[in-house]
Every structure is written in structure tokens, then in C-alpha cells.
mmCIF file of C-alpha atoms and ligand atoms in Angstrom:
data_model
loop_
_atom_site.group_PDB
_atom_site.id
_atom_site.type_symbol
_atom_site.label_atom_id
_atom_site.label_comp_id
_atom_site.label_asym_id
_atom_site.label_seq_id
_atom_site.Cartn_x
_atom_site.Cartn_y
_atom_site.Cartn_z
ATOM 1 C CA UNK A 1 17.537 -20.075 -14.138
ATOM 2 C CA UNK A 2 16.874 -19.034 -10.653
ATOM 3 C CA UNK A 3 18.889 -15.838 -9.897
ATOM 4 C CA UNK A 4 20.682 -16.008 -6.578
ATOM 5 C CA UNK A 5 18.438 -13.568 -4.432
ATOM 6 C CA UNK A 6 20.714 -13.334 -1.854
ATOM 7 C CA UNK A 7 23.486 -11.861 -3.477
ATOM 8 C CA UNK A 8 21.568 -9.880 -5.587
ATOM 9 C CA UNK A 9 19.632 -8.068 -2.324
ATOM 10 C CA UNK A 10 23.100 -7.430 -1.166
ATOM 11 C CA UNK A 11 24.161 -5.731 -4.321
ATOM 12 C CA UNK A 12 21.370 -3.541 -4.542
ATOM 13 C CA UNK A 13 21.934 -2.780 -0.416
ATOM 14 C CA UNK A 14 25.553 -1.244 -1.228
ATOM 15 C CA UNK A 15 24.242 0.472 -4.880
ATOM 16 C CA UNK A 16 21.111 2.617 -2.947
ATOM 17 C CA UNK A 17 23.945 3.990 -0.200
ATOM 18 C CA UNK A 18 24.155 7.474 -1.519
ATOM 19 C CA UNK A 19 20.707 7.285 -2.319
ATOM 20 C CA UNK A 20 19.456 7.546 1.090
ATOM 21 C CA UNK A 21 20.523 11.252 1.536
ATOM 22 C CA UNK A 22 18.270 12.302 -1.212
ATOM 23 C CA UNK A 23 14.538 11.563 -0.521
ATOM 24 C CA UNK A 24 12.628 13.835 1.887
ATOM 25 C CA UNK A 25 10.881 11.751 4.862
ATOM 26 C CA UNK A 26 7.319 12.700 4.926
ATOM 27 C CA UNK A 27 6.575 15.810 7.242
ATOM 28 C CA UNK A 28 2.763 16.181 6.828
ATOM 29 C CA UNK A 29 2.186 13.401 9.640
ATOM 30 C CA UNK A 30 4.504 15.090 12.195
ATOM 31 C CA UNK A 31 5.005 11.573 14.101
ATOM 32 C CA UNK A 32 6.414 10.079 11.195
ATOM 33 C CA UNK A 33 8.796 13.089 10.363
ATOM 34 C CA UNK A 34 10.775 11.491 13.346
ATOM 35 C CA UNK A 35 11.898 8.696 11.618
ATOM 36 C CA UNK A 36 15.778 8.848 10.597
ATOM 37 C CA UNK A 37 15.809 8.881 6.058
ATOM 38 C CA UNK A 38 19.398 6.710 6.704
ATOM 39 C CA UNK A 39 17.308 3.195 7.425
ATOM 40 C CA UNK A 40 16.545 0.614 4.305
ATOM 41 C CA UNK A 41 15.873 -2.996 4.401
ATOM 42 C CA UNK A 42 14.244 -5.428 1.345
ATOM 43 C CA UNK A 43 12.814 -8.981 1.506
ATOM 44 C CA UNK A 44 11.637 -11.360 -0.861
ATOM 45 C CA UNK A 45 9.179 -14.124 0.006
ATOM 46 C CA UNK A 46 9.387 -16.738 -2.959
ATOM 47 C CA UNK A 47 5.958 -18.659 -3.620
ATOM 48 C CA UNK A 48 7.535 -21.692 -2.500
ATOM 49 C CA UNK A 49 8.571 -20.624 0.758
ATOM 50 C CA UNK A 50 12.720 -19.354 0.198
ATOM 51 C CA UNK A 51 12.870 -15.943 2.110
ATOM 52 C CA UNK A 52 15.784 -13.779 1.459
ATOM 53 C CA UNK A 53 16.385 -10.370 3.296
ATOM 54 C CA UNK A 54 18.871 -7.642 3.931
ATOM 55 C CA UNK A 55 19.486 -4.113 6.099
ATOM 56 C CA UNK A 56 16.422 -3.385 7.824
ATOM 57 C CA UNK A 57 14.118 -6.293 6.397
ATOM 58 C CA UNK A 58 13.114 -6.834 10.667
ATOM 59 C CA UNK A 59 12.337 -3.834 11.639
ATOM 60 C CA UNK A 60 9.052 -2.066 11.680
ATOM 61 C CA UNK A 61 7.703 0.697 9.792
ATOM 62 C CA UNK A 62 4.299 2.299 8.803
ATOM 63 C CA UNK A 63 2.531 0.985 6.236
ATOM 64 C CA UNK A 64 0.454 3.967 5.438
ATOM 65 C CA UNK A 65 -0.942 3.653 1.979
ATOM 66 C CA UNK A 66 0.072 0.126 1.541
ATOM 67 C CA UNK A 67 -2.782 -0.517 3.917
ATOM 68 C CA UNK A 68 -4.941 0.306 1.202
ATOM 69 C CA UNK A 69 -4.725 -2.609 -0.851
ATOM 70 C CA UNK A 70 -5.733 -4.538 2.773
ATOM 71 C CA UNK A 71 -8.648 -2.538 2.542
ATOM 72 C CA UNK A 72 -9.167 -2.909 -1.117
ATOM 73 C CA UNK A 73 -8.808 -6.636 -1.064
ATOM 74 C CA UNK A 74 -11.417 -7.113 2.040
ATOM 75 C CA UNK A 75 -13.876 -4.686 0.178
ATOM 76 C CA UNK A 76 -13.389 -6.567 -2.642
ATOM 77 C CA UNK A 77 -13.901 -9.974 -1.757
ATOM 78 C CA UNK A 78 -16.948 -9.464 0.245
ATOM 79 C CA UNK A 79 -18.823 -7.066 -1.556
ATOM 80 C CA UNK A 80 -17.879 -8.037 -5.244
ATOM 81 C CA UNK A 81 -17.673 -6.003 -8.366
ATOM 82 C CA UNK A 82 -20.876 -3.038 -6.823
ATOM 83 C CA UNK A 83 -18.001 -1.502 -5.142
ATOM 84 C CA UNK A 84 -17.008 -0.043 -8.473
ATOM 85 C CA UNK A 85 -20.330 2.147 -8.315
ATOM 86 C CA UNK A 86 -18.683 4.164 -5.490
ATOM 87 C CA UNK A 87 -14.966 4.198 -6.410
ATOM 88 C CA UNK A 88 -13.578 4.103 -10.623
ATOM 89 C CA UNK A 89 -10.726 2.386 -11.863
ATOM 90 C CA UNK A 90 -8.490 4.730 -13.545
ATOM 91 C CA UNK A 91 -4.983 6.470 -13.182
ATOM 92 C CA UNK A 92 -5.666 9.867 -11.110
ATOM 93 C CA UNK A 93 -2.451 11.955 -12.545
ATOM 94 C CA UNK A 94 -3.107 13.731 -9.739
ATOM 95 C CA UNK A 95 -1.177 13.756 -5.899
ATOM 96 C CA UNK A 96 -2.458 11.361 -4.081
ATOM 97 C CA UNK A 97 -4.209 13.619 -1.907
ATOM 98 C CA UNK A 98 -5.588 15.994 -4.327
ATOM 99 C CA UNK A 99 -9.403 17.434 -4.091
ATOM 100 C CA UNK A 100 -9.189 19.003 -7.428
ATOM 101 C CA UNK A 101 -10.293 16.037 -10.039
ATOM 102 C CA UNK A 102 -12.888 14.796 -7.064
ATOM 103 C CA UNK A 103 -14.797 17.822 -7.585
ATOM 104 C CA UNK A 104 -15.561 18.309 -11.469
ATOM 105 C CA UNK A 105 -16.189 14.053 -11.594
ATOM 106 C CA UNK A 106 -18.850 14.783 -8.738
ATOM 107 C CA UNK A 107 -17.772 13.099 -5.791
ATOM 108 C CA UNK A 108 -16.671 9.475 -7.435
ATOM 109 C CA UNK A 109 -12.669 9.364 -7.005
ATOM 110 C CA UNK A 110 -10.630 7.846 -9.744
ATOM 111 C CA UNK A 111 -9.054 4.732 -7.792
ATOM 112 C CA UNK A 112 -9.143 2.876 -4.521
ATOM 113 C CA UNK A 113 -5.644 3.707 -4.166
ATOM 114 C CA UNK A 114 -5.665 7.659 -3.955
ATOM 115 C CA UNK A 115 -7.032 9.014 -0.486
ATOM 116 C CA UNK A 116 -10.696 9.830 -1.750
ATOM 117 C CA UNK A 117 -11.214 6.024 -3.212
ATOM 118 C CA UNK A 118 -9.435 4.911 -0.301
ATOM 119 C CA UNK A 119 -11.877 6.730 2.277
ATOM 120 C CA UNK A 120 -15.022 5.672 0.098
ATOM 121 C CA UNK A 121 -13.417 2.527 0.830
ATOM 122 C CA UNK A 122 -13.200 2.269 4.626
ATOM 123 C CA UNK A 123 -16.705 4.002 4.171
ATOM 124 C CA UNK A 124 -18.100 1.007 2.687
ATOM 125 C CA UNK A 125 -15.938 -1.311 5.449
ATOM 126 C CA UNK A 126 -17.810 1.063 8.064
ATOM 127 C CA UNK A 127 -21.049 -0.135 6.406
ATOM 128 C CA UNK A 128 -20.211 -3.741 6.703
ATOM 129 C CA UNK A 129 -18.274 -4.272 9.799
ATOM 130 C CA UNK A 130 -18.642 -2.694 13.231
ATOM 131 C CA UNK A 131 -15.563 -1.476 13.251
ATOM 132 C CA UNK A 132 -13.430 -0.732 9.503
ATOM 133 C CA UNK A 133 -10.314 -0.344 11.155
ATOM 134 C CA UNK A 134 -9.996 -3.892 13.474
ATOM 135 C CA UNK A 135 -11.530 -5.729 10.420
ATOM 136 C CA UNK A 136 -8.309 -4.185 8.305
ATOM 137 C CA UNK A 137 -6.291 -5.013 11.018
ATOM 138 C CA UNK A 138 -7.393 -8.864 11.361
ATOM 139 C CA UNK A 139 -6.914 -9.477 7.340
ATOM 140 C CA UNK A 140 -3.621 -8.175 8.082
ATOM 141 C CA UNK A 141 -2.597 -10.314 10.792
ATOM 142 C CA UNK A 142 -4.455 -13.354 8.806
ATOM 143 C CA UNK A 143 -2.580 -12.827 5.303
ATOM 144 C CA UNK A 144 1.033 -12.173 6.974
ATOM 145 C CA UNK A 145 0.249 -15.240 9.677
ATOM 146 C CA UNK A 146 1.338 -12.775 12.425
ATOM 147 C CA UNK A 147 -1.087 -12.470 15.137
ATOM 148 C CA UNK A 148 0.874 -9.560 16.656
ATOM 149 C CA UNK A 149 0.835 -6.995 13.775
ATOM 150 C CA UNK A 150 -1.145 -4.223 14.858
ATOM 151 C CA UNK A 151 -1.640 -0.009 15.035
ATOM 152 C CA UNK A 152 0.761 2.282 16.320
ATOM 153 C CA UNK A 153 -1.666 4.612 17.811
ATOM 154 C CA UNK A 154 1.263 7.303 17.953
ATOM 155 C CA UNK A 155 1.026 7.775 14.048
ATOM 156 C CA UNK A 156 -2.367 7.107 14.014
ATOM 157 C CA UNK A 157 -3.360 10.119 16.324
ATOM 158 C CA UNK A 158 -0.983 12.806 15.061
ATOM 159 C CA UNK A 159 -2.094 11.742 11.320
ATOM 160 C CA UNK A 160 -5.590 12.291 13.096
ATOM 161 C CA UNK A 161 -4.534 15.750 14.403
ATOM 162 C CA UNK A 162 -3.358 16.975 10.813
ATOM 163 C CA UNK A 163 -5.999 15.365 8.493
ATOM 164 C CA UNK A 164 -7.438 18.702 7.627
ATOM 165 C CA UNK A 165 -7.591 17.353 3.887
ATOM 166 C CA UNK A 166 -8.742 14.050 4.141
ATOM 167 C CA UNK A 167 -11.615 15.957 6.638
ATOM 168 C CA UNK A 168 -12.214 18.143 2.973
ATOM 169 C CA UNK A 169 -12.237 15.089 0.483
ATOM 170 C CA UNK A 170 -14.332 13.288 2.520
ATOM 171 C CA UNK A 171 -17.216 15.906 3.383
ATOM 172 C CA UNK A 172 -16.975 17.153 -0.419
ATOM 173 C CA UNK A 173 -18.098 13.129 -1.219
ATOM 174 C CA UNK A 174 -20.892 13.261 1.362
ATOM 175 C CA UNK A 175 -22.449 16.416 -0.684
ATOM 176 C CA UNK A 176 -22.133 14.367 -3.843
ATOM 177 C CA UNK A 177 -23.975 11.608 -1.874
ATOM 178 C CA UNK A 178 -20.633 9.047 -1.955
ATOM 179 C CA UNK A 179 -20.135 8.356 2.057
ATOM 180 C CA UNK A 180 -22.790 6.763 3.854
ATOM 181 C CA UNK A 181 -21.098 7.006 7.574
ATOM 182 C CA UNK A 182 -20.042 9.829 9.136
ATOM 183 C CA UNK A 183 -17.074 11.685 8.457
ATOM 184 C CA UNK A 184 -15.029 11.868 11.306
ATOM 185 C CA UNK A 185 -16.116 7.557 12.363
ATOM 186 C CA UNK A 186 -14.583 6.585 9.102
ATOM 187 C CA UNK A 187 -11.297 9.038 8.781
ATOM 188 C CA UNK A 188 -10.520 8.247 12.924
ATOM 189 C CA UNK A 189 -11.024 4.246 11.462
ATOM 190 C CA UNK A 190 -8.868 5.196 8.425
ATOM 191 C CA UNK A 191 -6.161 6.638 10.318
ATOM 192 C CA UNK A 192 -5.823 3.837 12.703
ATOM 193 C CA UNK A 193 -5.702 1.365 9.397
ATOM 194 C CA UNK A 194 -2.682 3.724 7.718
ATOM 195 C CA UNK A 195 -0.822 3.023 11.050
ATOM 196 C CA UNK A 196 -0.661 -0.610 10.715
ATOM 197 C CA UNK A 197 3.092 -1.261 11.081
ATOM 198 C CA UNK A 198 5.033 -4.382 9.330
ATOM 199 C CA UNK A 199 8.483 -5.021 8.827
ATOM 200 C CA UNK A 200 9.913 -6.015 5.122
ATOM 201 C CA UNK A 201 9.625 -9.697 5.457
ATOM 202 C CA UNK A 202 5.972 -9.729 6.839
ATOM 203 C CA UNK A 203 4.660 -7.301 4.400
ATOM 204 C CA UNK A 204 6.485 -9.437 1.796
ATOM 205 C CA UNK A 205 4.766 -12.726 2.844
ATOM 206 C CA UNK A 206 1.313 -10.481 3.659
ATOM 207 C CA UNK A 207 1.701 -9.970 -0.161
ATOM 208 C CA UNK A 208 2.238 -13.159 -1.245
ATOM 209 C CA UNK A 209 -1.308 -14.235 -1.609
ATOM 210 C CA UNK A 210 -1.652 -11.665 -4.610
ATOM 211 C CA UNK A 211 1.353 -13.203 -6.494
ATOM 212 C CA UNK A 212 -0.349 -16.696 -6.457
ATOM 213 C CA UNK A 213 -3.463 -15.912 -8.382
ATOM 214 C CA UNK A 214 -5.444 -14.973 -4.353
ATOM 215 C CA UNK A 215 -4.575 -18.290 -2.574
ATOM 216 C CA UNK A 216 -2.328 -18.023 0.356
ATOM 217 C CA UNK A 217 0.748 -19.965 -0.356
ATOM 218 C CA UNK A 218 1.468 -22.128 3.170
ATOM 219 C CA UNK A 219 -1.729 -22.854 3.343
ATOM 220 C CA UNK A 220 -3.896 -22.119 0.375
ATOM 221 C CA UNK A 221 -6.946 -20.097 1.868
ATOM 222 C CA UNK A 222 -8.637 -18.742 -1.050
ATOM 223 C CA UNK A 223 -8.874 -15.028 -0.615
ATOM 224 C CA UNK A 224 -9.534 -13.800 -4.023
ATOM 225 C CA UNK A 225 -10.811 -15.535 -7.062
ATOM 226 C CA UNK A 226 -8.035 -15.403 -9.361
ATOM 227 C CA UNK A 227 -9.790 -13.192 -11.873
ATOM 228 C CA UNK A 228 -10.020 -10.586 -8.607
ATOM 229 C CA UNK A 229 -6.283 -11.151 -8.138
ATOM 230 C CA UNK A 230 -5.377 -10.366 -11.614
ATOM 231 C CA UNK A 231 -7.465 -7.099 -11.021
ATOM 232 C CA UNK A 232 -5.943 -6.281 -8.192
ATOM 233 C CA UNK A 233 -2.507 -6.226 -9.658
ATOM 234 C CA UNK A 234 -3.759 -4.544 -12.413
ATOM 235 C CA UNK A 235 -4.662 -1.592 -10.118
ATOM 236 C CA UNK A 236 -1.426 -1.756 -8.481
ATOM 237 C CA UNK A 237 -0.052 -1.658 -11.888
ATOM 238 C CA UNK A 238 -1.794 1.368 -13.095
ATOM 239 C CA UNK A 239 -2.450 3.445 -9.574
ATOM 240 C CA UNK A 240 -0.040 1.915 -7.273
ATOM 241 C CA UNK A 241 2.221 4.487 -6.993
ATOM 242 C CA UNK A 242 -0.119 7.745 -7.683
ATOM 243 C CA UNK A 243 0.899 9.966 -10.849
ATOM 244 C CA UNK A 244 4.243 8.330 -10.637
ATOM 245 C CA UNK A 245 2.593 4.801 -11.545
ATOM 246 C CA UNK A 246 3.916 5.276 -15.719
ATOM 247 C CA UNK A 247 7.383 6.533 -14.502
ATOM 248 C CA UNK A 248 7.406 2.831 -11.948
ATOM 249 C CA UNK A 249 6.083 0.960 -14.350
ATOM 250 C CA UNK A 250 8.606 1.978 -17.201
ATOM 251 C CA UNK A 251 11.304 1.668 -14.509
ATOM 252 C CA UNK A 252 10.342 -0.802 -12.282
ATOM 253 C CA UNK A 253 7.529 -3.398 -14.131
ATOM 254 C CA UNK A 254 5.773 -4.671 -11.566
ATOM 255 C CA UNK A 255 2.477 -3.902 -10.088
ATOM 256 C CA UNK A 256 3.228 -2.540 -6.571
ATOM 257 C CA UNK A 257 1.695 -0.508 -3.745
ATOM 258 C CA UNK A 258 4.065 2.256 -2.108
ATOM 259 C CA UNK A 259 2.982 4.274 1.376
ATOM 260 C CA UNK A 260 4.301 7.387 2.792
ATOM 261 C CA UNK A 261 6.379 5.955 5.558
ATOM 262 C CA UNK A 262 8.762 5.268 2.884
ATOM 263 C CA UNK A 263 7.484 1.182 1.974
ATOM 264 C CA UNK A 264 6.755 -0.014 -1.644
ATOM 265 C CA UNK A 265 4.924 -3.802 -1.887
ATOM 266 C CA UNK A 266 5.930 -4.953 -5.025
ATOM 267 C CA UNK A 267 4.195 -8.928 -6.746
ATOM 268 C CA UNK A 268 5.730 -10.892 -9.137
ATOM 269 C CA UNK A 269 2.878 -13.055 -10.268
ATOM 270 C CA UNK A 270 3.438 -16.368 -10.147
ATOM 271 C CA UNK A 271 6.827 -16.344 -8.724
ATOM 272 C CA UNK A 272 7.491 -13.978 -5.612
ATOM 273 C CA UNK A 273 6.478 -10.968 -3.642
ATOM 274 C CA UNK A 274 9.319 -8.147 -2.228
ATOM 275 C CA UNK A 275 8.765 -5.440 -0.101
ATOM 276 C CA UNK A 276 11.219 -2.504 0.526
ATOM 277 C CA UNK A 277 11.426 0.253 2.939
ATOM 278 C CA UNK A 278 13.285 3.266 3.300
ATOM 279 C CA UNK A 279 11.638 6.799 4.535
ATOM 280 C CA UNK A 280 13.137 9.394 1.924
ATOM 281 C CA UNK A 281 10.275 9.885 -0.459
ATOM 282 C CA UNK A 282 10.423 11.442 -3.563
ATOM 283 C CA UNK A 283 8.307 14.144 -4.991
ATOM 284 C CA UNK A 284 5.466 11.963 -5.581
ATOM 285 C CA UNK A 285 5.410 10.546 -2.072
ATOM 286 C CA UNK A 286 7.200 7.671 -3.121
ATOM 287 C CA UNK A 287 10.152 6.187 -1.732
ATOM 288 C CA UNK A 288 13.659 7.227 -3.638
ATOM 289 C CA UNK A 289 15.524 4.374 -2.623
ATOM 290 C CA UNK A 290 13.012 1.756 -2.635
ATOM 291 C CA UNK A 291 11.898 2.644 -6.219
ATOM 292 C CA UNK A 292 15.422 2.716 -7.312
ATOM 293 C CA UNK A 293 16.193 -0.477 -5.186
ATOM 294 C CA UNK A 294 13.223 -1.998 -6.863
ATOM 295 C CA UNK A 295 14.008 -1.147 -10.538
ATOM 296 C CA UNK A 296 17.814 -3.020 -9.585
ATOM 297 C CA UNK A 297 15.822 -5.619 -8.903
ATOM 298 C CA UNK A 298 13.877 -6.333 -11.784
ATOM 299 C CA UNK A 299 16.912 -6.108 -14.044
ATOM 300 C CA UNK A 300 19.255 -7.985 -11.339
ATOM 301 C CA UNK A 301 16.716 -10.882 -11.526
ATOM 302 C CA UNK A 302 15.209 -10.393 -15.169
ATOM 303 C CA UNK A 303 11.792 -10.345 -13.530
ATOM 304 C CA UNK A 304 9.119 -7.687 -14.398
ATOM 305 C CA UNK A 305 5.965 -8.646 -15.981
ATOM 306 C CA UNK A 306 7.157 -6.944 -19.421
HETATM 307 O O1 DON B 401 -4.036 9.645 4.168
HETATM 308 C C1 DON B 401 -2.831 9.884 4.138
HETATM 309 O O2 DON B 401 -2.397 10.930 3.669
HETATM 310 C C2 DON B 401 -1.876 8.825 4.688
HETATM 311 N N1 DON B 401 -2.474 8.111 5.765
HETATM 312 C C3 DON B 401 -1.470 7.831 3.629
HETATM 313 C C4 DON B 401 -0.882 8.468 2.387
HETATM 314 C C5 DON B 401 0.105 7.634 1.688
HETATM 315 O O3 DON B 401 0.730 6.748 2.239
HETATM 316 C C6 DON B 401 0.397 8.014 0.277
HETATM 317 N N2 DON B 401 1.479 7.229 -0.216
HETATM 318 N N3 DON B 401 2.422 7.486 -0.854
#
């Protein structure tokens, strides 16, 4: 049976109320400190073309980390399976930002989704295309069919400004020989890419492609073979959402891709792709009302992958 969407994404809008007082908006990035913790808005983009939304499903945010799996996805489909030399494949348990594990496993981070894998990342981008950051920027604009998606080079520059850590992750990987460009090119690139903003319904349809095995649904451009798909969303599954991914994945059952400006991407393959945004993170840097709004929805709907 289809489940109505539309009532459903109304249900969950009036359930997360009192959760939107709770989550801390990320401070770390002074620009997007600015951004009131009160805003949430969901959309679902169904394979076959239904869109449902609610609360702030048109309005803009920053994707942050959910740029990532952009990144991941180019990386992936033009340089194939050697990218796994530079980057691993495993659950970090670790803060997404954390130099700790990167130096005792000598320079190789654990995922593409933490910071380190994600620099080693727009490192190998760097390599490939003249500049990382515009070729991020015009898979973006290709996979959500929006030709106006773009930076916000507010964010971008005061992320810039503060990215005292990413400057340490990313120098510790050049002495363990695993970044090619330099260090300052590829984070200025990176930061621009994390600034990327979408609203709910575009980053649900941006998604979409990943639900439906790497073919865009309108118009079936092949992005990813399906056997990269299904990888993908096995990554999401397993490092989506940092050291919380077991906690979402108990809760929530879906692979998904959360960033600090308070967005979560979340696929159902075969079937639909939802995105949620609100800016009160949780302790993991995820978002406290768009988890919560997200594990409502799997049980609302019946659909998780479990
Ligand atoms: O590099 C950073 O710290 C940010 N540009 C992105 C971090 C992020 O979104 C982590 N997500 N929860």
C-alpha cells in the first residue's frame, strides 16, 4: 500500500515542535552560527516523480557534509575502484573531524565521509579537474536539474577563516605521502564545495539518482553503475552519519548523509529519496530534529531497508 506522504510529513512537522529547542546549531563555522535552530522543512521525491513537502522544504540551507557524497560520487565514477588506495571503507567511531585514528593508520582515513577521506577526496578531484570545487558544483546542478544551485561564498570564507583542523589533517596526510596538491588549493576548493546551498526538495531530487540503482529518474543518465550505487549506499549506511551511523541505523534504517548546517539526505532504494533540514545538531554533529523526523518516517511509512 502506498502510505499517504502528505499527511504523514505533516504529522511528523507538528511531533518534532519541541524538538527544535534542543539541538545546538553549529558554532565552529561562525557564519553558520547565525542561522535561527527554530527552522525545519522535509521533502520526499518519489522515483516516479510525486513530490511531497512541508515547513521549510523551499528554503535554502548549507549542505556542508552532504556535499561529500557529490564529491564521492564524481570521484567515484571517473576514477573507479583505485580511489580506495587513498581513502578505506570503514566506520571511523571517531568525530568527524578527529586527527587521532589518522595518525596511528598512517595517513589513510577510514571513510570518504569523515573530513580526512573527504579532503583526500577533493585532493584527488584537484588532480583531475582544474578546479575540484566548480566540478562539485556542476554535478550538483546536473543531478538536482537546477542550473542555479551554487556556493555561498559567506560560509565558504568564514569556514576558510576557522579551518585550523582541516589545515592539521590535511598536512599530517601530506607527511604520510596521501595528498598530492597543495594544502591550502584543495581545503580553499573544499570549503567552497561544503557551501553548496540546496533547499529540501532539490537535495531530495539531487538524491534521487542513488535510490534508482545510479540512473537519474526524469531522464535516466547513467551516473553510477548500479553495483557503485549499491556501494554508495552502503557507505552512507555505515559512515553516513559519523560515530552516530549504528545509533541512525538502529533508529532510522536507511542509508543517509547528514551535514553540519543541520541537513540529513536520506535513499530509499528503489522507491524514494527525502531530505530534511533543521540546524540544531546533536552531539555528534547531527541534526536532532531531522534524525528524529527521519526515524517517524520510516515507521510512519514502514520503509527502512530492514
Ligand atoms: O569540514 C567541515 O568541518 C565542514 N565543512 C563539514 C562538516 C560536516 O558537515 C560534518 N557533518 N555533520
Amino acid at each position: 500500500m502506498t502510505p499517504d506522504y502528505s499527511a504523514i510529513l505533516n504529522t511528523i512537522y507538528a511531533e518534532i515542535q519541541p524538538l527544535l529547542s534542543e539541538g545546538e546549531v553549529a558554532s565552529y563555522i561562525p557564519q553558520l552560527s547565525t542561522i535561527s535552530p527554530q527552522h525545519f522543512g522535509m521533502a520526499v521525491y518519489c522515483l516516479d516523480g510525486r513530490t511531497f513537502a512541508v515547513g521549510d522544504a523551499h528554503q535554502k540551507f548549507s549542505l556542508q557534509s552532504i556535499t561529500k557524497l557529490f564529491a564521492l560520487a564524481l570521484a567515484f565514477s571517473r576514477e573507479g575502484d583505485s580511489i580506495w588506495t587513498r581513502v578505506g571503507r570503514e566506520p571511523s567511531g571517531n568525530p568527524f573531524n578527529s586527527l587521532v585514528q589518522l595518525e596511528y593508520e598512517r595517513g589513510k582515513p577510514r571513510n570518504p565521509f569523515i573530513n580526512a577521506g573527504a579532503l583526500v577526496i577533493s585532493d584527488i578531484l584537484s588532480t583531475r579537474f582544474v578546479q575540484s570545487d566548480i566540478a562539485v558544483l556542476q554535478f550538483a546542478r546536473m543531478i538536482a536539474d537546477e542550473p542555479n544551485i551554487d556556493f555561498d561564498t559567506t560560509v565558504a570564507q568564514s569556514e576558510h577563516e576557522t579551518a585550523h583542523r582541516n589545515y592539521a589533517i590535511a598536512h599530517l596526510m601530506k607527511d604520510f605521502g596521501n595528498f598530492h596538491n597543495p594544502v591550502r588549493t584543495v581545503i580553499e576548493s573544499y570549503c567552497r564545495q561544503c557551501s553548496i546551498t540546496m533547499t529540501c526538495a532539490e537535495l531530495a531530487k539531487a538524491g534521487s539518482f542513488l535510490a534508482q540503482h545510479g540512473s537519474i529518474p526524469w531522464n535516466g543518465t547513467q551516473i553510477l553503475d548500479a553495483s557503485s550505487a549499491k556501494r554508495m549506499n552502503a557507505l552512507m549506511l555505515t559512515c553516513g552519519t559519523y560515530d552516530a551511523a549504528g545509533d541512525f541505523a538502529y533508529r532510522v534504517g536507511l542509508p543517509a548523509k547528514s551535514g553540519v548546517g543541520g541537513g540529513i539526505l536520506a535513499l530509499v532504494p528503489g522507491d524514494l529519496a527525502v531530505a530534511v533540514w533543521s540546524p540544531g545538531l546533536d552531539t555528534t554533529g547531527n541534526s536532532l530534529a531531522g534524525t528524529y523526523a527521519l526515524e517517524r518516517f520510516t515507521t510512519l511509512t514502514a520503509r527502512s531497508i530492514f
